[in-house]
Tab-separated table of C-alpha atoms in Angstrom:
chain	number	residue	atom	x	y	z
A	237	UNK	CA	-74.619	-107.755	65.769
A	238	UNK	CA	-75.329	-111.044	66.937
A	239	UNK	CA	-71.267	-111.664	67.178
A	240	UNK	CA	-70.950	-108.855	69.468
A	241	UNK	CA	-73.917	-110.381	71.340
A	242	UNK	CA	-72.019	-113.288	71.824
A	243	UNK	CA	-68.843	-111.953	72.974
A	244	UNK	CA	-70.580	-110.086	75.317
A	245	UNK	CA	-72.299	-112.926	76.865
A	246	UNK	CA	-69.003	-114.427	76.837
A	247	UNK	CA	-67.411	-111.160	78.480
A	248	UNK	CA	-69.854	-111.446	81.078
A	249	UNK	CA	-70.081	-115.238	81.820
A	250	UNK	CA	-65.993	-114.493	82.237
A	251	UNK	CA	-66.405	-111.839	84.610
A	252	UNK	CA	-69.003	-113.646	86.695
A	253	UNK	CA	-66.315	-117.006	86.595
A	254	UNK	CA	-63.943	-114.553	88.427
A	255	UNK	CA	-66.288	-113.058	90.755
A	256	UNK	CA	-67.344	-116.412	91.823
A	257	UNK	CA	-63.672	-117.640	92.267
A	258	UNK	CA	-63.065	-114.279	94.266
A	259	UNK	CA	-65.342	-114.919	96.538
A	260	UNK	CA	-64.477	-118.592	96.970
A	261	UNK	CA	-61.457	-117.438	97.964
A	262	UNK	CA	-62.023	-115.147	100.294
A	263	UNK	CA	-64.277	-117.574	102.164
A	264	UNK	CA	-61.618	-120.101	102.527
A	265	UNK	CA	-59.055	-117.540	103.306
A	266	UNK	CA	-61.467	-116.022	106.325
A	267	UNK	CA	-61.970	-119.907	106.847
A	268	UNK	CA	-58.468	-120.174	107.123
A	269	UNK	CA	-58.228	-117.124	109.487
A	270	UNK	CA	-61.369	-118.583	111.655
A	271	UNK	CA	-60.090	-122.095	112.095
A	272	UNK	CA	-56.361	-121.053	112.853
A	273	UNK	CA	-57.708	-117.926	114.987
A	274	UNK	CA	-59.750	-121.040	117.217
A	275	UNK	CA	-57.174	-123.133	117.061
A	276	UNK	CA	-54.810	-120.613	119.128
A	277	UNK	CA	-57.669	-119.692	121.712
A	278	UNK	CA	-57.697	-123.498	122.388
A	279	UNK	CA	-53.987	-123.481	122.667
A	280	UNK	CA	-53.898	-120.438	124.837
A	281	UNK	CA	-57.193	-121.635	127.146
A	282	UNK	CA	-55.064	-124.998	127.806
A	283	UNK	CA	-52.110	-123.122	128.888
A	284	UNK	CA	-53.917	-120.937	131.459
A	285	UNK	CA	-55.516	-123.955	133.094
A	286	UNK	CA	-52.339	-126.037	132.937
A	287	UNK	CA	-51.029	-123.117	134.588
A	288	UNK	CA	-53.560	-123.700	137.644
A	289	UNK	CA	-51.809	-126.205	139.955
A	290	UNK	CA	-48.818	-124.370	140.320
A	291	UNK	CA	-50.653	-120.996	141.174
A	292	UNK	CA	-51.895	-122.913	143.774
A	293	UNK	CA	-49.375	-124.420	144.811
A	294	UNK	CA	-47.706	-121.094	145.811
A	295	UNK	CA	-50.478	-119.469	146.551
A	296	UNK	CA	-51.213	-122.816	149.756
A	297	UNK	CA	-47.327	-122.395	150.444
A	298	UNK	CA	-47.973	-118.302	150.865
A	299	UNK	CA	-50.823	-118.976	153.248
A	300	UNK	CA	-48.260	-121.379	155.477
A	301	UNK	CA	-44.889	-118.520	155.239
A	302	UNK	CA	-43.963	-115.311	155.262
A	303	UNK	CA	-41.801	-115.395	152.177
A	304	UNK	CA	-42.774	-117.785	149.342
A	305	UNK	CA	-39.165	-116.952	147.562
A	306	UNK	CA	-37.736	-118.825	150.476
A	307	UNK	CA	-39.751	-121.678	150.600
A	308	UNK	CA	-39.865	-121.837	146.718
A	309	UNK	CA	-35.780	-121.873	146.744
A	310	UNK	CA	-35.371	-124.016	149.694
A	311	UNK	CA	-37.570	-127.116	147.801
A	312	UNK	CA	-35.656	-129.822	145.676
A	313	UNK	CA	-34.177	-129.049	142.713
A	314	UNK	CA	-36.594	-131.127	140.861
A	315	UNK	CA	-39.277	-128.306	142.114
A	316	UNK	CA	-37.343	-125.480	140.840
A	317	UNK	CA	-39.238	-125.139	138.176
A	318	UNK	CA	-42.445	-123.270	140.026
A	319	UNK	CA	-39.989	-120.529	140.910
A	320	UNK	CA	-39.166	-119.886	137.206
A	321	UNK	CA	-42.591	-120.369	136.130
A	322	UNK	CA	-43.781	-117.421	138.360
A	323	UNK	CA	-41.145	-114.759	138.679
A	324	UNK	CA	-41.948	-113.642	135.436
A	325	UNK	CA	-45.229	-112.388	136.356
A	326	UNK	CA	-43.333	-110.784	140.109
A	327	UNK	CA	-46.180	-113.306	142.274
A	328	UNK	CA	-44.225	-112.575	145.031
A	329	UNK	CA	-44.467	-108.828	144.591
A	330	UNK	CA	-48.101	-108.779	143.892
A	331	UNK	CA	-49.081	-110.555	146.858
A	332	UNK	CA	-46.654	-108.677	148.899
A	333	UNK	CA	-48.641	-105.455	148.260
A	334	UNK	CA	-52.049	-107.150	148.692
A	335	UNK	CA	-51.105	-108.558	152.557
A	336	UNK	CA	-50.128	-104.728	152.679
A	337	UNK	CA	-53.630	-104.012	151.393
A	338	UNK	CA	-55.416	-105.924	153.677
A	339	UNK	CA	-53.076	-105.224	156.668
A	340	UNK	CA	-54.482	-101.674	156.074
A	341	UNK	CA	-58.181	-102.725	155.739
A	342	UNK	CA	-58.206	-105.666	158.597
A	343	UNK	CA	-55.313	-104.623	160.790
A	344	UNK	CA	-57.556	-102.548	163.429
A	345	UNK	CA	-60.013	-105.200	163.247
A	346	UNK	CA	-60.745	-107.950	165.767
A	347	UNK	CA	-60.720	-112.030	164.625
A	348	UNK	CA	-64.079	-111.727	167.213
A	349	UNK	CA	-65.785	-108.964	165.221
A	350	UNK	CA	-68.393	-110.093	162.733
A	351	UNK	CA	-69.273	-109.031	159.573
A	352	UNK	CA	-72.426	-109.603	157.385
A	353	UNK	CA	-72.017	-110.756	153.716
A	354	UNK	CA	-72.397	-106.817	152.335
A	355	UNK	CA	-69.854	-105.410	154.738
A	356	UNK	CA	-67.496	-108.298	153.450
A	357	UNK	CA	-67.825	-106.852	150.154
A	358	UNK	CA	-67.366	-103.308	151.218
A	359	UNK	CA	-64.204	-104.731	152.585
A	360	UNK	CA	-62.816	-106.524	149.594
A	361	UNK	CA	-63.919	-103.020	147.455
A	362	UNK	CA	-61.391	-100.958	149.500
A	363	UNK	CA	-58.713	-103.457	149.890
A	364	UNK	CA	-58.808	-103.700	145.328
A	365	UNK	CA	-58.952	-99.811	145.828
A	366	UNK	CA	-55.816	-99.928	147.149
A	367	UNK	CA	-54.033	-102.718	144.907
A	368	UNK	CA	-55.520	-101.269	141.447
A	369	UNK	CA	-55.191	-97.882	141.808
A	370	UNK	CA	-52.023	-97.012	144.359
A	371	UNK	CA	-52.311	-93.553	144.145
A	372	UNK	CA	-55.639	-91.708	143.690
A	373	UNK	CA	-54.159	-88.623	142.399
A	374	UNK	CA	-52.435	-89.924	140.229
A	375	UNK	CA	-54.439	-91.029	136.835
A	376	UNK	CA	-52.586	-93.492	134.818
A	377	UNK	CA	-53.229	-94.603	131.282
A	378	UNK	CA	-53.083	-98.026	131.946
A	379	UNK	CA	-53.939	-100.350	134.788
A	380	UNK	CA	-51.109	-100.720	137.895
A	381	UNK	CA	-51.362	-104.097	138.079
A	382	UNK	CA	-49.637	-104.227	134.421
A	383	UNK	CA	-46.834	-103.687	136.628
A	384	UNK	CA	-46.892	-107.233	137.648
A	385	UNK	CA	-47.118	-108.877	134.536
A	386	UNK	CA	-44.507	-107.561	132.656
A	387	UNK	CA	-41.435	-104.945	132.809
A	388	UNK	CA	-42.400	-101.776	132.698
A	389	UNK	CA	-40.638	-99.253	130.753
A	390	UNK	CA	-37.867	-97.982	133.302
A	391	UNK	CA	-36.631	-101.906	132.956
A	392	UNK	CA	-37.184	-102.267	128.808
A	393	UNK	CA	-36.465	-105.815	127.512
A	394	UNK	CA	-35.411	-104.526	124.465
A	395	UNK	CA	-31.442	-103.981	126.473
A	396	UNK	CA	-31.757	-108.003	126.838
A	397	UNK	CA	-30.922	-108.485	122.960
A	398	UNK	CA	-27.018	-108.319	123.061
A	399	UNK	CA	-25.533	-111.567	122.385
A	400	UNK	CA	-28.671	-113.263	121.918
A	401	UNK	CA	-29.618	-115.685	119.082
A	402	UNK	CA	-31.858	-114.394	116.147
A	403	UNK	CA	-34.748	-116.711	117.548
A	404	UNK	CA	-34.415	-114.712	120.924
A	405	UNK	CA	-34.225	-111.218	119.980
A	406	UNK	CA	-37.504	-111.904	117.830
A	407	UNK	CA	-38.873	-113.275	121.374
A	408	UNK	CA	-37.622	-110.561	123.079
A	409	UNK	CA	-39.464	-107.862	120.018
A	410	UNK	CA	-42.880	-110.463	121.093
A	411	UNK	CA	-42.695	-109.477	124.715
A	412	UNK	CA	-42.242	-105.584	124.317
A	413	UNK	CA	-45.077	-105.739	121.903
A	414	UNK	CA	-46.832	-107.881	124.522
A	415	UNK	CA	-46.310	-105.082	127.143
A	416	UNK	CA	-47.519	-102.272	124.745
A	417	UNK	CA	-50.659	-104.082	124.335
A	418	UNK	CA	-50.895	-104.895	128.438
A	419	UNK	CA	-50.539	-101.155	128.679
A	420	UNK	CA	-53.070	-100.413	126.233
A	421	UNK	CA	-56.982	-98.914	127.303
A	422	UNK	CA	-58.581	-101.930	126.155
A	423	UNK	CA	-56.473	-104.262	127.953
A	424	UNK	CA	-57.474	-102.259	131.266
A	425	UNK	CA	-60.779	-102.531	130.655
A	426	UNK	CA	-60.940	-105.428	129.990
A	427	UNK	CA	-58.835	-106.696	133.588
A	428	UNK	CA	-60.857	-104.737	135.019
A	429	UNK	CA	-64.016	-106.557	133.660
A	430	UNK	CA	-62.254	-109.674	134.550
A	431	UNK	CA	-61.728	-108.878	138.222
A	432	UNK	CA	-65.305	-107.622	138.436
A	433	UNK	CA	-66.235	-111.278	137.563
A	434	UNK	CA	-64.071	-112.848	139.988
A	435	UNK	CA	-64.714	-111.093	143.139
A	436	UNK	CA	-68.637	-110.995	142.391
A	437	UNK	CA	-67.859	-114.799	141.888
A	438	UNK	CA	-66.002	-114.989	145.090
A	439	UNK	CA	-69.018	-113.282	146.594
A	440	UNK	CA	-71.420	-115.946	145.247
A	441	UNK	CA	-69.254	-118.743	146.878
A	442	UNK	CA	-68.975	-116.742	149.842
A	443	UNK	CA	-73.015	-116.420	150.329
A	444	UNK	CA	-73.336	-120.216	150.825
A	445	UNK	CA	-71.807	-119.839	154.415
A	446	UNK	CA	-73.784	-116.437	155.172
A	447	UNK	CA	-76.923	-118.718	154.581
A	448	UNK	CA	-79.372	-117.987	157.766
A	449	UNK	CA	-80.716	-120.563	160.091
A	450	UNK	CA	-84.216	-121.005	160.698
A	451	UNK	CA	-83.231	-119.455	163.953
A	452	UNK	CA	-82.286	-116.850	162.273
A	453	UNK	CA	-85.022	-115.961	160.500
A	454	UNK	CA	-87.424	-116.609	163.082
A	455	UNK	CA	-85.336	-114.074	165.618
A	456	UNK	CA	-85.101	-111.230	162.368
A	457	UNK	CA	-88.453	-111.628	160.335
A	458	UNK	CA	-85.804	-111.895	157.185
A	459	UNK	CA	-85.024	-113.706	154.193
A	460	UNK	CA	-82.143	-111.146	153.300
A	461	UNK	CA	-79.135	-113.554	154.231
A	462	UNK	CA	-76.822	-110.175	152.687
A	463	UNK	CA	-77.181	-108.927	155.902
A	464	UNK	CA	-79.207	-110.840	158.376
A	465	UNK	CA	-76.152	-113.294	158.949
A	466	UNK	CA	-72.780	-112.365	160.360
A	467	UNK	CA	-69.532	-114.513	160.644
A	468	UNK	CA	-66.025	-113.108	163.303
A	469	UNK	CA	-63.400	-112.885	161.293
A	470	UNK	CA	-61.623	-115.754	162.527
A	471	UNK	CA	-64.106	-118.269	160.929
A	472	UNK	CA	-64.040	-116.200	157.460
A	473	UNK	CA	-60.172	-115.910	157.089
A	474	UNK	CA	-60.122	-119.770	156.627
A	475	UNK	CA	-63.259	-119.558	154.291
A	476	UNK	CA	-61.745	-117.379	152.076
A	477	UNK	CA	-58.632	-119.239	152.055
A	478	UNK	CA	-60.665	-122.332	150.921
A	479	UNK	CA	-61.302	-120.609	147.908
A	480	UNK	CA	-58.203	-121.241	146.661
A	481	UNK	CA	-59.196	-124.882	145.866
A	482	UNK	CA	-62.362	-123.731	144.247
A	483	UNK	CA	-61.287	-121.018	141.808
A	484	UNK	CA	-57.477	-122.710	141.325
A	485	UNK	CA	-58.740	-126.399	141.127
A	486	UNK	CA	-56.942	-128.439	138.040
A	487	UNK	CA	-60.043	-129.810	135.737
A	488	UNK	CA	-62.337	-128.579	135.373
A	489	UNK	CA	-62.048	-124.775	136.622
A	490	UNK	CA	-65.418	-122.887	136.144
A	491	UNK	CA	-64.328	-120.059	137.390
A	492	UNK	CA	-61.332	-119.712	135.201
A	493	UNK	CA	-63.210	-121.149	132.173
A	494	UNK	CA	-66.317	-118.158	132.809
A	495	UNK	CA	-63.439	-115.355	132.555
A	496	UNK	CA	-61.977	-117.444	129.217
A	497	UNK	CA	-65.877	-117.773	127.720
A	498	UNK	CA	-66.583	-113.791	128.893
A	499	UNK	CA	-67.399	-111.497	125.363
A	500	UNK	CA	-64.890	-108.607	126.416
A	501	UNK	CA	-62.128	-111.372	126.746
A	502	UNK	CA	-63.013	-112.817	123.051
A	503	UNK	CA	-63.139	-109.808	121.451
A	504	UNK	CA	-59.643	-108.822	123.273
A	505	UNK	CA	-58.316	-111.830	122.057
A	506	UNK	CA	-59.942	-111.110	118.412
A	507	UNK	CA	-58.173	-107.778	117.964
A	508	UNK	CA	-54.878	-108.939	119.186
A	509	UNK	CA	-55.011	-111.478	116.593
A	510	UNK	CA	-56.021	-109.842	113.633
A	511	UNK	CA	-52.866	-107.106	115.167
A	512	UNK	CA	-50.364	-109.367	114.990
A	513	UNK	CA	-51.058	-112.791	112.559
A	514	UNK	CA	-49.347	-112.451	109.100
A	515	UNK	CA	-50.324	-114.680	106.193
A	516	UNK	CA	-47.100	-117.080	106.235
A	517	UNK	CA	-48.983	-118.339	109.952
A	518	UNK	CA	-52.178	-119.133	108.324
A	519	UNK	CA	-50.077	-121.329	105.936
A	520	UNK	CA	-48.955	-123.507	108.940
């Protein structure tokens, strides 16, 4: 009796031994998973805002030509590099449909005519109408401006891999997965959140120059500045251009840094992760 006591206790005391070194193990390992997992968001965050200067760069050389491909090609060949770093994501195509954009919202419009702070907005709402969704009959299952970040399926990458190295054809398998997941609902949503953020942004930085006078105020009985104050056009083109400097600038860029920090873009960046790491990474 008291021997099969023992070897009970012993039996047990075992299985609590292995318990205890299961779950040690699985808190390292998520550990592991936590610490590489932050590791590439810190990677990835430095990229985007390294990435800064040159989006600005052709976005100030836009504002000054009517083709940046042109001016982009025509630079030293020390400057090349900009081009490269931008045609994968078509910047010259995107922004040629958003002058089209606004061409269609501002082309009747005077540079004298003014516009309060809310009709701004009203403005900027129907030119991203007309960038984000092209055709409003049309429902598609993923966002339009995917279009511009990768190629779509009518253009697959996957005909690239002839003749290329091992290392490229797994590159190439990287970037169709990356445009599956572009194409995905969640992605959409979240861009979408994303662009919500930066134009109400844009609209914050845009209210300190719709600020009214004490003129103003006295003439309207108002404290609304949304709509008590209007600019011409002329005097908020260059505003807006300004921006540029604000939500491009090199270190360090709030406005880039709030979309990085936002939950939806986090969790994104969660589920991709736990998608597509493999236990050999977490070894590195």
């Amino acid at each position: 009796m008291l021997r099969g006591v023992y070897l009970l206790g012993k039996y047990g005391q075992k299985k609590i031994r292995e318990i205890q070194e299961r779950e040690a193990a699985e808190y390292i390992a998520q550990a592991r998973r936590q610490y590489h997992f932050e590791s590439n968001q810190r990677t990835c965050n430095m990229t985007v805002l390294s990435m800064l200067p040159t989006l600005r760069d052709a976005l100030m050389h836009q504002l000054n030509s009517e083709c940046l491909t042109s001016v982009l090609k025509n630079r030293p060949a020390n400057k090349l590099e900009i081009w490269e770093d931008l045609k994968i994501i078509r910047l010259t195509e995107l922004i040629t449909v958003v002058k089209q954009a606004v061409h269609k919202v501002f082309g009747s419009v005077s540079l004298k005519h003014t516009l309060s702070l809310l009709e701004l907005e009203q403005k900027l709402k129907d030119i991203r109408k007309v960038v984000e969704y092209k055709d409003s009959d049309k429902i598609a299952s993923y966002s339009p401006l995917c279009h511009y970040l990768m190629p779509d399926e009518e253009n697959p990458l996957a005909s690239q891999a002839c003749g290329l190295t091992e290392r490229d054809t797994a590159t190439i398998k990287l970037l169709n997965e990356t445009r599956d997941m572009l194409e995905s609902p969640d992605f959409g949503t979240v861009l979408s959140t994303c662009l919500n953020r930066g134009f109400s942004r844009l609209l914050d930085n845009m209210a300190e120059f719709f600020r009214p006078t004490e003129q103003d105020l006295c003439q309207n009985g108002s404290v609304n500045s949304l709509s008590s104050v209007s600019l011409p056009l002329a005097k908020i083109i260059p505003i807006i251009n300004g921006q540029i400097h604000s939500v491009c600038s090199e270190t360090p860029s709030h406005f880039v840094q709030d979309l990085l920090m936002m939950e939806q873009v986090k969790d994104f960046a969660a589920n991709v992760y736990e998608a597509f790491s493999t236990p050999q990474q977490l070894e590195k």
